Coordinates of C-alpha atoms in Angstrom, one line a residue:
T6 CA 74.9 210.1 65.9
D7 CA 71.8 212.0 65.2
F8 CA 71.3 209.3 62.2
W9 CA 71.4 206.9 64.9
R10 CA 69.5 208.9 67.7
E11 CA 66.8 210.7 65.5
D12 CA 67.2 210.0 61.5
L13 CA 66.4 205.6 61.6
P14 CA 63.9 206.3 65.3
R15 CA 61.4 208.6 62.4
S16 CA 62.1 207.2 59.3
K17 CA 59.1 205.3 57.4
T18 CA 60.3 203.2 55.3
K19 CA 60.9 199.5 55.6
S20 CA 65.2 198.4 55.0
D21 CA 65.2 202.0 57.7
K22 CA 62.6 200.1 60.4
D23 CA 65.0 196.7 59.7
L24 CA 67.7 198.3 60.4
V25 CA 65.9 199.2 63.7
Q26 CA 65.2 196.3 64.5
I27 CA 68.1 194.7 64.4
I28 CA 69.9 197.5 65.9
S29 CA 67.8 196.7 69.2
M30 CA 67.6 193.3 69.1
M31 CA 71.9 192.9 68.8
K32 CA 71.7 195.8 71.9
G33 CA 70.0 193.4 74.1
V34 CA 71.7 189.9 73.1
T35 CA 74.9 192.2 73.7
H36 CA 74.1 193.4 77.6
A37 CA 72.9 189.5 77.8
L38 CA 76.4 188.5 76.7
L39 CA 78.0 190.2 79.2
S40 CA 76.5 189.4 81.5
L41 CA 77.3 186.0 81.3
S42 CA 81.5 186.3 81.2
G43 CA 83.2 183.9 82.7
H44 CA 84.5 181.1 83.6
D45 CA 80.9 178.8 84.2
P46 CA 79.8 175.3 82.6
T47 CA 76.8 176.1 82.6
H48 CA 76.4 179.9 81.2
W49 CA 76.9 177.4 77.4
D50 CA 73.5 176.5 77.7
A51 CA 72.1 180.5 78.7
V52 CA 74.4 181.8 75.7
G53 CA 72.3 179.9 73.5
E54 CA 69.1 180.5 75.3
V55 CA 70.2 184.4 74.0
G56 CA 71.1 183.4 70.8
R57 CA 67.1 181.8 70.6
Q58 CA 66.3 185.3 70.8
I59 CA 67.4 186.5 67.1
D60 CA 64.7 184.6 64.9
D61 CA 65.2 187.0 62.3
F62 CA 68.1 189.0 61.2
P63 CA 66.3 191.8 58.0
L64 CA 69.5 193.4 56.6
P65 CA 68.3 195.9 54.4
R66 CA 69.7 196.2 51.3
L67 CA 72.8 198.6 50.0
T68 CA 71.3 200.8 47.5
G69 CA 75.0 202.2 46.7
S70 CA 75.8 204.5 44.0
R71 CA 71.8 204.2 43.2
S72 CA 71.0 207.0 45.8
T73 CA 73.0 209.9 46.2
S74 CA 71.5 211.3 49.4
D75 CA 73.1 211.6 52.8
H76 CA 70.2 208.8 54.1
S77 CA 71.4 206.2 52.3
R78 CA 74.6 206.3 52.2
Q79 CA 75.1 206.4 55.8
R80 CA 71.9 203.7 55.6
D81 CA 74.5 201.4 53.3
D82 CA 77.5 202.1 56.2
S83 CA 75.2 200.8 59.4
T84 CA 74.6 197.8 57.3
M85 CA 78.1 197.4 56.4
M86 CA 79.5 197.6 60.3
I87 CA 77.0 195.2 60.8
L88 CA 77.7 192.7 58.7
R89 CA 81.5 192.9 59.5
E90 CA 80.7 193.5 62.9
V91 CA 77.8 192.4 64.4
L92 CA 76.4 189.2 62.4
P93 CA 79.3 187.2 62.8
L94 CA 78.5 187.3 66.5
A95 CA 75.0 186.5 65.8
A96 CA 76.1 183.8 63.5
L97 CA 77.7 182.0 66.6
I98 CA 75.0 181.6 68.8
S99 CA 72.0 181.6 66.2
D100 CA 71.2 178.9 64.4
R101 CA 67.6 180.3 63.5
F102 CA 67.9 183.2 61.4
K103 CA 67.5 182.9 57.7
R104 CA 71.3 182.5 56.0
T105 CA 70.9 184.3 52.4
K106 CA 73.8 184.7 50.2
R107 CA 74.9 187.5 51.2
I108 CA 74.5 186.7 55.0
A109 CA 76.2 183.2 54.7
D110 CA 79.5 185.0 52.8
A111 CA 79.6 187.2 55.7
S112 CA 79.3 184.8 58.1
A113 CA 81.3 182.4 57.1
G114 CA 84.1 180.9 59.4
F115 CA 81.3 181.5 62.4
P116 CA 79.1 178.2 62.1
P117 CA 76.1 178.2 65.1
V118 CA 78.7 176.2 67.4
F119 CA 76.8 177.9 70.6
S120 CA 73.1 177.2 69.9
A121 CA 73.6 172.9 70.7
P122 CA 72.6 172.5 74.7
V123 CA 75.4 170.3 76.1
Q124 CA 73.6 167.9 76.7
T125 CA 72.9 167.2 73.4
M126 CA 76.5 167.9 72.5
R127 CA 77.5 165.0 74.7
Q128 CA 74.6 162.9 73.6
A129 CA 76.7 163.4 70.2
L130 CA 79.8 162.5 71.1
A131 CA 78.8 158.8 72.7
R132 CA 77.3 158.1 70.3
A133 CA 80.9 158.8 68.4
A134 CA 82.7 157.1 71.0
G135 CA 81.5 153.5 70.2
P136 CA 83.3 154.2 66.3
A137 CA 86.1 155.9 67.3
A138 CA 87.1 153.4 69.8
R139 CA 87.0 150.6 67.6
F140 CA 88.7 152.9 64.8
M141 CA 91.4 152.9 67.6
E142 CA 91.4 149.7 68.6
T143 CA 91.6 148.5 65.0
L144 CA 94.6 150.8 64.5
L145 CA 96.3 148.7 67.7
L146 CA 95.8 145.9 66.6
V147 CA 97.1 146.4 63.4
D148 CA 100.2 147.6 65.0
Q149 CA 100.6 145.3 67.8
Q150 CA 100.3 142.5 64.0
F151 CA 103.2 144.4 62.3
Q152 CA 105.3 144.5 64.9
K153 CA 104.9 141.1 65.6
R154 CA 105.7 140.9 62.0
R155 CA 108.7 142.9 61.9
F156 CA 109.9 140.8 64.9
Q157 CA 109.9 137.6 62.6
L158 CA 111.8 138.4 60.5
N159 CA 114.2 140.2 62.7
A160 CA 113.9 143.0 61.8
I161 CA 113.4 146.6 63.7
Q162 CA 112.2 150.4 62.7
F163 CA 114.3 153.0 64.6
S164 CA 110.5 154.2 66.0
D165 CA 110.5 150.7 67.9
I166 CA 113.9 151.4 69.6
E167 CA 112.1 154.6 70.8
H168 CA 109.7 153.7 72.4
G169 CA 111.5 150.3 73.9
A170 CA 114.3 152.7 75.6
L171 CA 111.1 155.5 77.3
A172 CA 109.2 152.0 78.1
L173 CA 112.3 150.6 79.9
L174 CA 113.3 154.6 81.4
D175 CA 109.5 154.3 82.9
Q176 CA 111.3 152.2 85.2
E177 CA 112.1 153.5 87.9
E178 CA 114.9 151.7 88.5
I179 CA 116.4 151.8 85.4
R180 CA 115.4 155.4 85.2
A181 CA 117.9 155.9 88.3
D182 CA 120.6 154.2 87.1
Y183 CA 120.8 156.7 84.2
L184 CA 120.3 159.3 86.0
E185 CA 123.1 158.7 88.4
K186 CA 125.2 157.9 85.3
Y187 CA 125.8 161.4 83.5
Q188 CA 126.8 164.5 85.8
E189 CA 126.1 166.3 82.3
I190 CA 124.4 166.4 79.2
Y191 CA 124.5 168.5 76.0
I192 CA 122.4 168.6 73.0
D193 CA 122.6 170.8 69.9
E194 CA 119.7 171.3 67.1
Y195 CA 117.9 170.9 70.0
Q196 CA 114.8 172.8 68.1
D197 CA 114.4 169.7 65.4
T198 CA 114.1 166.7 68.3
S199 CA 110.6 165.1 68.5
S200 CA 108.4 164.5 70.9
I201 CA 109.6 161.0 72.0
Q202 CA 113.2 161.6 72.0
D203 CA 112.5 165.3 73.9
A204 CA 110.8 162.6 76.5
L205 CA 113.9 160.1 76.4
V206 CA 116.1 163.4 77.5
R207 CA 113.4 164.0 80.1
R208 CA 114.0 160.9 81.6
I209 CA 117.8 161.1 82.3
S210 CA 118.5 164.6 83.3
D211 CA 117.6 166.2 86.1
S212 CA 119.0 170.4 86.5
N213 CA 122.1 169.3 84.4
L214 CA 120.9 169.8 81.1
L215 CA 122.0 172.0 78.4
M216 CA 120.4 172.2 74.7
V217 CA 121.3 174.8 71.6
G218 CA 118.8 175.4 69.1
D219 CA 117.8 178.1 66.8
I220 CA 113.6 177.3 65.8
K221 CA 114.5 179.7 62.7
Q222 CA 116.4 176.7 61.8
S223 CA 113.6 173.5 61.9
I224 CA 113.9 171.9 58.7
Y225 CA 113.2 167.9 60.0
R226 CA 109.2 168.5 60.3
F227 CA 108.8 165.4 58.2
R228 CA 110.7 163.7 60.3
Y229 CA 108.1 164.2 63.6
A230 CA 110.6 167.5 64.6
N231 CA 108.4 169.6 66.7
P232 CA 110.4 172.5 66.9
S233 CA 107.2 174.4 69.7
L234 CA 109.2 171.8 72.1
F235 CA 111.9 174.3 72.0
A236 CA 110.1 177.7 71.6
G237 CA 108.5 176.9 75.1
Y238 CA 111.5 176.0 76.9
E239 CA 112.6 178.9 75.8
A240 CA 109.8 180.8 77.1
N241 CA 109.2 179.4 80.4
S242 CA 113.0 180.1 81.1
C243 CA 114.9 183.2 82.8
L244 CA 116.7 185.4 80.2
V245 CA 120.3 185.8 81.7
F246 CA 123.2 187.1 80.2
A247 CA 126.9 186.9 80.5
G248 CA 128.7 187.6 83.3
Q249 CA 125.5 188.0 85.7
T250 CA 124.9 186.0 88.3
P251 CA 122.0 183.5 87.4
P252 CA 119.0 185.1 89.9
P253 CA 116.6 182.2 91.7
L254 CA 114.0 180.8 88.5
G255 CA 110.4 181.4 89.6
P256 CA 107.9 179.2 90.2
Q257 CA 106.7 179.3 86.1
E258 CA 110.6 179.0 84.7
S259 CA 112.2 175.9 84.0
G260 CA 116.2 176.5 83.1
Y261 CA 118.3 179.4 82.3
L262 CA 118.3 181.1 78.5
A263 CA 121.0 182.8 77.4
L264 CA 120.8 184.0 73.5
L265 CA 123.8 183.0 71.3
N266 CA 122.7 185.7 68.8
R267 CA 125.7 187.6 68.1
C268 CA 127.5 187.4 64.8
F269 CA 131.2 187.8 64.5
R270 CA 131.9 186.6 61.1
T271 CA 129.2 189.3 58.8
R272 CA 129.5 192.8 58.3
P273 CA 126.9 195.5 60.2
T274 CA 125.6 196.0 56.9
I275 CA 124.8 193.0 55.9
I276 CA 123.0 191.9 59.7
D277 CA 121.2 195.1 59.8
F278 CA 119.9 194.3 56.4
I279 CA 119.0 190.4 57.1
N280 CA 116.9 191.5 60.4
D281 CA 114.8 194.1 58.2
F282 CA 114.1 191.4 55.9
F283 CA 113.2 188.9 58.5
Q284 CA 111.5 191.4 60.3
S285 CA 109.0 192.3 57.6
F286 CA 106.9 189.0 57.5
L287 CA 108.5 186.3 60.1
T288 CA 105.3 186.7 63.0
R289 CA 103.8 183.8 65.4
E290 CA 101.2 183.6 63.1
S291 CA 103.2 183.3 59.6
G292 CA 106.1 181.6 60.7
E293 CA 105.4 180.4 65.0
I294 CA 107.8 182.9 66.1
D295 CA 108.0 186.6 66.0
Y296 CA 111.1 188.0 64.9
D297 CA 111.9 190.1 67.9
E298 CA 115.0 190.9 69.9
S299 CA 115.5 187.7 71.0
Q300 CA 115.3 186.6 67.6
K301 CA 117.6 188.8 65.8
L302 CA 121.1 189.1 64.8
M303 CA 123.7 191.3 66.4
A304 CA 126.8 192.6 64.3
D305 CA 129.9 193.0 66.2
Q306 CA 130.7 196.4 66.0
D307 CA 133.8 197.3 68.3
K308 CA 135.9 194.0 66.1
W309 CA 134.4 195.5 62.7
Q310 CA 135.5 199.2 63.9
A311 CA 139.1 198.2 64.7
Y312 CA 139.1 196.1 61.7
D313 CA 138.6 198.7 59.7
S314 CA 140.2 200.9 61.2
Q315 CA 143.6 199.1 60.5
D316 CA 146.2 199.7 57.4
Q317 CA 144.2 196.5 55.1
G318 CA 146.3 196.9 52.2
Q319 CA 147.6 193.5 52.6
W320 CA 144.8 192.3 53.2
P321 CA 142.0 191.5 50.5
T322 CA 138.1 192.8 50.8
G323 CA 135.2 192.5 49.3
V324 CA 133.5 189.8 47.3
F325 CA 134.7 188.0 44.5
L326 CA 132.5 186.6 41.5
D327 CA 134.9 184.2 39.2
L328 CA 132.6 182.2 37.3
A329 CA 134.8 178.6 35.9
T330 CA 135.2 179.0 32.3
S331 CA 138.1 178.6 29.8
L332 CA 139.5 176.4 32.5
K333 CA 141.4 173.6 31.3
G334 CA 138.5 170.6 29.5
S335 CA 135.8 173.6 29.8
P336 CA 134.3 173.9 26.5
D337 CA 135.9 177.4 25.7
T338 CA 139.2 175.9 26.8
E339 CA 140.2 176.3 23.0
G340 CA 138.3 179.9 22.3
E341 CA 137.8 181.3 19.4
E342 CA 140.4 181.6 15.9
G343 CA 143.0 183.7 16.4
E344 CA 141.8 184.6 20.5
E345 CA 144.5 184.9 23.1
K346 CA 144.8 182.4 26.4
D347 CA 144.3 184.0 29.4
P348 CA 147.9 184.0 30.4
D349 CA 147.5 183.8 34.1
Q350 CA 146.3 180.3 33.3
A351 CA 149.1 179.3 31.3
P352 CA 150.9 177.9 34.3
L353 CA 148.3 176.3 36.0
D354 CA 147.4 174.6 32.8
S355 CA 151.2 173.6 32.1
L356 CA 151.2 171.5 35.6
L357 CA 148.6 168.9 35.0
P358 CA 148.7 165.7 32.3
A359 CA 147.3 166.3 28.9
D360 CA 145.2 163.9 29.1
L361 CA 143.7 165.0 31.8
T362 CA 139.6 165.6 31.9
L363 CA 138.7 168.2 34.4
T364 CA 135.0 167.8 36.1
A365 CA 133.0 170.6 37.2
T366 CA 134.3 169.9 40.6
G367 CA 138.0 170.2 39.2
Q368 CA 137.5 173.0 36.8
E369 CA 136.4 175.2 39.8
A370 CA 139.5 173.7 42.0
L371 CA 141.7 175.3 39.4
M372 CA 139.6 178.5 39.5
A373 CA 140.3 178.2 43.5
A374 CA 144.1 177.8 42.5
R375 CA 144.7 180.4 40.6
I376 CA 142.8 182.9 43.2
I377 CA 145.2 181.3 46.3
R378 CA 148.3 182.4 43.3
D379 CA 147.3 185.6 43.2
L380 CA 146.8 186.3 46.9
V381 CA 150.4 184.0 47.8
E382 CA 151.9 187.2 45.6
R383 CA 150.6 189.9 47.2
G384 CA 152.0 187.8 51.0
V385 CA 149.2 186.4 51.7
G386 CA 150.5 183.0 53.5
Y387 CA 149.0 179.2 52.4
D388 CA 148.2 178.7 56.9
Q389 CA 145.4 182.2 55.7
I390 CA 143.4 180.8 53.4
A391 CA 140.5 178.4 54.0
I392 CA 138.0 177.0 51.2
L393 CA 134.8 175.7 52.3
L394 CA 133.0 173.0 50.0
P395 CA 129.8 171.6 51.2
T396 CA 130.8 167.3 51.1
N397 CA 133.7 165.4 51.1
N398 CA 133.6 164.8 48.0
H399 CA 134.4 167.9 46.7
C400 CA 137.6 168.1 49.3
R401 CA 139.2 165.5 47.6
V402 CA 138.2 166.2 44.0
Y403 CA 140.0 169.8 45.4
E404 CA 143.0 167.9 47.0
E405 CA 143.7 166.6 44.1
S406 CA 143.8 169.8 42.1
L407 CA 145.6 172.0 43.9
A408 CA 148.3 169.6 45.3
L409 CA 148.7 168.7 41.1
C410 CA 149.6 172.6 41.5
G411 CA 151.8 173.1 44.3
I412 CA 149.8 173.7 46.5
P413 CA 150.1 172.4 50.5
V414 CA 146.3 171.2 51.2
T415 CA 145.1 169.9 54.6
S416 CA 141.8 168.5 54.7
R417 CA 139.5 166.7 57.4
S418 CA 137.9 164.7 54.3
G419 CA 140.1 162.0 56.0
R420 CA 141.8 159.4 53.6
F421 CA 140.0 157.9 50.3
F422 CA 140.5 155.0 48.8
P423 CA 139.5 153.9 45.4
D424 CA 136.4 151.6 45.2
S425 CA 138.2 148.0 44.0
L426 CA 138.2 144.5 45.1
V427 CA 141.0 144.3 47.3
F428 CA 139.8 147.8 49.8
R429 CA 136.2 145.7 49.7
Q430 CA 137.2 142.2 50.4
V431 CA 139.7 143.8 53.5
E432 CA 136.6 145.8 54.7
A433 CA 133.7 142.5 54.6
L434 CA 137.1 141.5 57.1
L435 CA 137.4 144.1 59.2
S436 CA 133.2 144.4 59.6
V437 CA 133.5 140.4 60.4
L438 CA 136.4 140.7 62.7
D439 CA 134.3 144.0 64.7
N440 CA 130.8 142.3 64.6
P441 CA 130.7 138.2 63.0
R442 CA 126.9 138.8 63.0
Q443 CA 125.9 141.2 59.9
D444 CA 125.0 139.1 56.4
I445 CA 126.5 141.0 53.5
P446 CA 130.3 141.3 55.2
L447 CA 129.8 137.6 56.3
L448 CA 129.3 136.5 53.1
S449 CA 132.2 138.3 50.9
F450 CA 134.2 137.2 54.0
M451 CA 133.4 133.2 53.6
M452 CA 134.0 133.9 49.3
G453 CA 136.9 135.7 50.0
P454 CA 140.4 135.2 49.6
F455 CA 140.7 135.3 53.6
A456 CA 138.5 132.1 54.4
S457 CA 141.0 129.1 54.3
D458 CA 138.4 127.5 51.9
P459 CA 136.5 129.8 49.8
W460 CA 132.7 128.7 49.8
T461 CA 130.7 128.5 46.6
G462 CA 127.5 130.1 45.3
E463 CA 126.1 126.7 45.5
E464 CA 127.2 125.3 49.5
L465 CA 126.0 129.5 50.0
L466 CA 123.2 128.2 48.6
T467 CA 122.5 125.0 50.4
L468 CA 123.0 127.6 53.6
A469 CA 120.1 129.7 53.0
N470 CA 118.2 127.2 52.3
L471 CA 118.7 124.8 55.6
E472 CA 115.3 125.2 57.4
D473 CA 115.4 126.5 60.8
G474 CA 114.0 123.2 62.5
S475 CA 117.2 121.3 61.6
L476 CA 119.7 123.3 62.9
E477 CA 121.0 124.2 66.5
A478 CA 119.2 127.4 68.5
S479 CA 121.6 129.9 69.2
P480 CA 121.9 130.4 73.1
G481 CA 119.2 133.4 74.2
K482 CA 117.3 133.0 70.5
S483 CA 113.6 131.8 70.3
A484 CA 113.9 128.5 68.8
K485 CA 110.5 129.8 67.0
R486 CA 112.4 133.1 65.0
R487 CA 113.1 132.5 62.0
L488 CA 116.9 132.7 61.9
T489 CA 118.7 134.8 59.4
F490 CA 121.7 134.0 57.7
H491 CA 124.3 135.0 60.1
D492 CA 122.3 133.0 62.4
K493 CA 122.2 129.4 60.5
F494 CA 126.4 130.0 59.7
F495 CA 126.7 129.8 63.3
S496 CA 123.8 127.5 64.3
L497 CA 125.5 125.3 61.3
A498 CA 129.4 125.6 63.3
R499 CA 127.6 124.0 66.7
T500 CA 125.9 121.3 64.4
T501 CA 127.7 117.7 63.5
D502 CA 125.2 116.2 61.0
Q503 CA 125.0 118.7 58.3
A504 CA 127.2 118.0 55.5
L505 CA 129.1 121.1 55.7
S506 CA 129.0 121.5 59.6
P507 CA 132.9 121.2 59.6
K508 CA 133.6 123.4 57.1
A509 CA 131.9 126.5 59.3
R510 CA 133.3 124.9 61.8
D511 CA 136.4 125.7 60.6
L512 CA 135.9 128.8 59.3
A513 CA 133.2 130.5 62.9
A514 CA 137.0 129.0 64.7
R515 CA 139.4 131.2 62.6
I516 CA 137.0 134.1 63.0
D517 CA 136.7 133.5 66.7
R518 CA 140.4 133.3 66.9
W519 CA 141.4 136.7 65.1
R520 CA 138.7 138.3 67.0
F521 CA 139.9 137.3 70.3
L522 CA 144.2 138.4 68.6
A523 CA 142.1 141.8 67.9
Q524 CA 142.4 141.9 71.2
E525 CA 145.5 142.3 72.1
L526 CA 147.1 143.2 69.0
D527 CA 146.7 147.1 66.8
S528 CA 145.0 146.7 63.6
S529 CA 148.6 146.6 61.6
D530 CA 150.1 144.0 63.4
L531 CA 146.9 141.9 63.1
L532 CA 146.3 143.1 59.7
D533 CA 149.7 141.4 59.0
L534 CA 149.1 138.4 60.4
V535 CA 145.6 137.8 58.8
F536 CA 147.5 138.4 55.3
S537 CA 150.5 136.2 56.0
E538 CA 148.4 133.3 57.2
C539 CA 146.5 133.5 54.3
N540 CA 149.2 134.0 52.2
Y541 CA 147.1 137.1 50.3
H542 CA 150.8 139.0 49.6
D543 CA 150.8 136.3 47.1

């Protein structure tokens, strides 16, 4: 502009001269830096040499509202441009000029990293290497001692299993055996896979792995999930579509990518809203991914057009909002004096016991029963109605409530057994027959009715207090390892010099016999046999 070419060079004021000095100096710096572009380790020190030319940065003061002349406004605009676009470059390559508060504020986040020579940085790294190595050494020693202590207590962490498995699979013979064992490997929710889990999968797979995931649904980073792994596989895969013959993989492609983004259960208007909402803010900077075409949901337009073209008079459409109030057990059941009760609710209430107090979930179940009854009266079949619930406990409450209302129910919640002494005793029996080396089930079994001579608390305390050296170590177990309760029990059964040895031997023989029969009998026949031998029916 004329201001830069003519007005500034002719000006005699100090502010204009300072501005000319900065512009001239940074023009030379820029030309010098352009000649140093490219990957060359010698360029680092050369950039530092260029930066040492900047020994002063005389930035003019802003006149602001104190002057209304065009010249002053143009000088202020030039000064602001230098603050925003030129000063950060100068701050990165030089530490020689004085950083006033105004310059320090404008150059925040741009430290003079290029001002230190390579040799100086190498010396600093060498000085830091010793303390860093000692810290890592201490950390590894602490981890080794912690692991040793855990193993002495016969304790193990899940991470121990992971790292142990990885160490085994690093042995080529073991890895080859597992590579032959699996023809195909399918893994869901891969966005929540940790780095070590990914390494384990890679050890046992070879072009036979199918992973399914959605990086937008990754919620387990606190458990070391690494969603960038799945994102990396996605970025380095060849995109294929249904009905397409997969093309050969390129040199940088590790597999094939199929997008499962078609949503069959949601109307297009909702899909459009979801896409618009997430596209407005979900970017790689804010959420590690760009909400682009590969992430957007797609509605099944054909399905909904066909659905809307049919006569939907007999089918309920839309969204219903029902509040679980004025139901049995609710504080609002009685209503105000003289208020009429809901006539539609009375038939359902009459089916429930008079002394029954419903929980909040039970009240919701009654609300669902009323809606189901209305749907059935409109011609909807029971087999066309589904209720989605968060937990099995909710399912059981709904099953009981709907059954009381005469509504047939099919659920995947499984059979529900009440918490009682009988069920706990049978559960302990089955746990011991499945694996007797479990302390708590074994304790319950020893004190329960399935032991021919139940153990007393004093006998259990005597067994627990036996010194490890007075017992015979289990086959394959190290004598130095601290024995657990089940180890002590089975070791006691093998000894002959302890007062409780015969009792332990008899009970261990009974367990072995029932476990042998469990291989031949089904569960019901085995329990009938156990109950009969123990007179449990009585």
